[in-house]
Amino acid sequence: MVNRADILVRIDDDHWAQLPGDPDILCQTAARAALSAAGWDDDNVEISILLTSDTDVQALNRDYRHQDKPTNVLSFATSDDETTVPEGEALPLGDIVVAFETVQREAESAGISLADHTSHMIVHGTLHLLHYDHEIEDEAVEMEALETAILAQMGISDPYARNEI
């Protein structure tokens, strides 16, 4: 199947240049892997990814989640099971926002590469846009298992085996 997802990546913090290779390709690869694994291979969807700083993520976390601290990734789903769009238009799934300093700190602490941890955050965020969650234990187990399988297909080891996040 052809993955018709339109994945828009914007980099608002120069620190993201520390990622090896092209951050846009890394984000595209991780998001498409998550969409495919969740059965969204042939869907015409749109995702926006913002690679930014702890400062920006902290402001969003404060304003939308009432937690005045940075976090590694935030997801803002813009559609649900009842959302419809005109034929031929992409279904907007939502936005993913990733904080450089937090992701870098977590990667260093876990002894993994910045690229692998960033990929994990994009997979995690994409699954949230597809309404996977980890607030309830059973749902957390399902989401973590899917994340682990997706990352394994990408050649990235199980982040939960290391208590990475």
Tab-separated table of C-alpha atoms in Angstrom:
chain	number	residue	atom	x	y	z
A	1	MET	CA	0.000	0.000	0.000
A	2	VAL	CA	1.060	3.574	-0.573
A	3	ASN	CA	1.280	5.768	2.500
A	4	ARG	CA	-0.321	9.013	1.392
A	5	ALA	CA	0.348	10.867	4.624
A	6	ASP	CA	1.394	14.482	4.333
A	7	ILE	CA	3.867	14.988	7.163
A	8	LEU	CA	4.984	18.564	7.643
A	9	VAL	CA	8.135	19.087	9.725
A	10	ARG	CA	9.188	22.482	11.051
A	11	ILE	CA	12.377	23.095	13.019
A	12	ASP	CA	12.212	26.083	15.369
A	13	ASP	CA	15.390	25.458	17.359
A	14	ASP	CA	18.902	25.313	15.910
A	15	HIS	CA	19.947	22.600	18.394
A	16	TRP	CA	18.076	20.060	16.273
A	17	ALA	CA	20.954	20.345	13.777
A	18	GLN	CA	22.781	17.974	16.163
A	19	LEU	CA	20.675	15.112	14.830
A	20	PRO	CA	22.701	13.072	12.350
A	21	GLY	CA	21.300	13.277	8.856
A	22	ASP	CA	18.157	15.132	7.922
A	23	PRO	CA	15.693	15.721	10.806
A	24	ASP	CA	12.851	15.919	8.288
A	25	ILE	CA	13.603	12.411	6.990
A	26	LEU	CA	13.925	11.034	10.544
A	27	CYS	CA	10.519	12.466	11.497
A	28	GLN	CA	8.892	11.315	8.256
A	29	THR	CA	10.252	7.789	8.690
A	30	ALA	CA	9.103	7.461	12.306
A	31	ALA	CA	5.635	8.916	11.711
A	32	ARG	CA	5.050	6.764	8.615
A	33	ALA	CA	6.180	3.640	10.496
A	34	ALA	CA	3.674	4.388	13.264
A	35	LEU	CA	0.855	5.078	10.802
A	36	SER	CA	1.590	1.840	8.947
A	37	ALA	CA	1.760	-0.294	12.094
A	38	ALA	CA	-1.543	1.149	13.307
A	39	GLY	CA	-3.240	0.249	10.016
A	40	TRP	CA	-3.248	3.719	8.463
A	41	ASP	CA	-1.161	2.736	5.417
A	42	ASP	CA	-3.470	3.913	2.703
A	43	ASP	CA	-5.073	6.846	4.443
A	44	ASN	CA	-4.854	10.414	3.180
A	45	VAL	CA	-3.872	12.150	6.412
A	46	GLU	CA	-1.844	15.137	7.540
A	47	ILE	CA	0.443	15.486	10.562
A	48	SER	CA	2.415	18.538	11.620
A	49	ILE	CA	5.639	18.031	13.594
A	50	LEU	CA	7.430	20.874	15.373
A	51	LEU	CA	10.983	20.345	16.634
A	52	THR	CA	11.538	23.090	19.177
A	53	SER	CA	12.956	23.952	22.606
A	54	ASP	CA	12.078	23.178	26.205
A	55	THR	CA	10.972	26.798	26.603
A	56	ASP	CA	8.369	26.510	23.848
A	57	VAL	CA	7.157	23.098	25.006
A	58	GLN	CA	6.907	24.322	28.599
A	59	ALA	CA	4.644	27.181	27.467
A	60	LEU	CA	2.397	24.763	25.547
A	61	ASN	CA	2.389	22.283	28.435
A	62	ARG	CA	1.414	25.092	30.831
A	63	ASP	CA	-1.279	26.522	28.558
A	64	TYR	CA	-2.898	23.263	27.442
A	65	ARG	CA	-2.125	20.740	30.188
A	66	HIS	CA	-1.731	23.095	33.162
A	67	GLN	CA	1.720	21.673	33.908
A	68	ASP	CA	4.315	24.440	34.036
A	69	LYS	CA	7.309	22.340	33.029
A	70	PRO	CA	8.856	21.055	29.830
A	71	THR	CA	8.188	17.519	28.659
A	72	ASN	CA	9.664	15.429	25.871
A	73	VAL	CA	6.704	15.335	23.473
A	74	LEU	CA	3.222	16.799	23.258
A	75	SER	CA	0.502	15.678	20.867
A	76	PHE	CA	-2.569	17.656	19.929
A	77	ALA	CA	-5.107	15.508	18.078
A	78	THR	CA	-7.400	17.489	15.789
A	79	SER	CA	-9.679	14.711	14.627
A	80	ASP	CA	-11.725	11.898	16.071
A	81	ASP	CA	-13.643	8.921	14.729
A	82	GLU	CA	-16.426	11.203	13.486
A	83	THR	CA	-14.271	13.792	11.703
A	84	THR	CA	-14.903	13.952	7.971
A	85	VAL	CA	-13.237	15.887	5.178
A	86	PRO	CA	-14.236	16.402	1.544
A	87	GLU	CA	-13.183	13.598	-0.781
A	88	GLY	CA	-9.593	13.972	-1.915
A	89	GLU	CA	-8.559	16.143	1.030
A	90	ALA	CA	-6.256	14.983	3.798
A	91	LEU	CA	-7.678	14.262	7.241
A	92	PRO	CA	-5.727	16.449	9.692
A	93	LEU	CA	-4.653	14.152	12.523
A	94	GLY	CA	-2.941	16.858	14.567
A	95	ASP	CA	0.327	18.266	15.791
A	96	ILE	CA	3.356	16.754	17.514
A	97	VAL	CA	5.766	19.027	19.390
A	98	VAL	CA	9.173	17.749	20.571
A	99	ALA	CA	11.482	19.524	23.051
A	100	PHE	CA	15.183	19.320	22.209
A	101	GLU	CA	16.746	19.752	25.655
A	102	THR	CA	14.485	17.207	27.350
A	103	VAL	CA	14.910	14.630	24.581
A	104	GLN	CA	18.686	15.148	24.567
A	105	ARG	CA	18.879	14.828	28.364
A	106	GLU	CA	16.769	11.643	28.344
A	107	ALA	CA	18.855	10.127	25.534
A	108	GLU	CA	22.106	10.847	27.369
A	109	SER	CA	20.715	9.460	30.632
A	110	ALA	CA	19.549	6.260	28.897
A	111	GLY	CA	22.787	5.900	26.933
A	112	ILE	CA	21.044	5.939	23.561
A	113	SER	CA	21.423	8.097	20.494
A	114	LEU	CA	19.557	11.351	20.094
A	115	ALA	CA	18.228	10.065	16.759
A	116	ASP	CA	16.790	6.871	18.283
A	117	HIS	CA	15.119	8.730	21.134
A	118	THR	CA	13.726	11.378	18.790
A	119	SER	CA	12.331	8.609	16.572
A	120	HIS	CA	10.690	7.098	19.645
A	121	MET	CA	9.106	10.447	20.543
A	122	ILE	CA	7.714	10.835	17.010
A	123	VAL	CA	6.303	7.281	17.071
A	124	HIS	CA	4.823	7.931	20.531
A	125	GLY	CA	3.320	11.244	19.455
A	126	THR	CA	1.881	9.790	16.256
A	127	LEU	CA	0.164	7.009	18.188
A	128	HIS	CA	-1.396	9.644	20.460
A	129	LEU	CA	-2.794	11.361	17.361
A	130	LEU	CA	-4.388	8.001	16.502
A	131	HIS	CA	-5.974	8.025	19.986
A	132	TYR	CA	-3.681	5.529	21.661
A	133	ASP	CA	-3.099	6.445	25.287
A	134	HIS	CA	-1.213	5.319	28.367
A	135	GLU	CA	-3.293	6.725	31.232
A	136	ILE	CA	-4.918	3.350	31.982
A	137	GLU	CA	-2.676	0.320	32.547
A	138	ASP	CA	-4.221	-1.904	29.841
A	139	GLU	CA	-3.999	0.897	27.279
A	140	ALA	CA	-0.421	1.664	28.327
A	141	VAL	CA	0.581	-1.973	27.809
A	142	GLU	CA	-1.006	-1.972	24.332
A	143	MET	CA	0.593	1.335	23.333
A	144	GLU	CA	4.045	0.375	24.635
A	145	ALA	CA	3.904	-2.985	22.837
A	146	LEU	CA	3.007	-1.262	19.569
A	147	GLU	CA	5.752	1.354	20.051
A	148	THR	CA	8.286	-1.376	20.773
A	149	ALA	CA	7.281	-3.322	17.643
A	150	ILE	CA	7.448	-0.197	15.458
A	151	LEU	CA	10.849	0.778	16.813
A	152	ALA	CA	12.139	-2.787	16.346
A	153	GLN	CA	11.135	-2.602	12.669
A	154	MET	CA	13.205	0.589	12.503
A	155	GLY	CA	16.202	-1.150	14.109
A	156	ILE	CA	15.763	0.623	17.461
A	157	SER	CA	15.842	-1.402	20.676
A	158	ASP	CA	12.984	-1.517	23.201
A	159	PRO	CA	12.975	1.800	25.095
A	160	TYR	CA	10.835	0.395	27.896
A	161	ALA	CA	13.313	-2.391	28.655
A	162	ARG	CA	15.701	0.390	29.706
A	163	ASN	CA	13.080	2.540	31.445
A	164	GLU	CA	14.061	5.245	28.961
A	165	ILE	CA	11.009	7.412	29.576
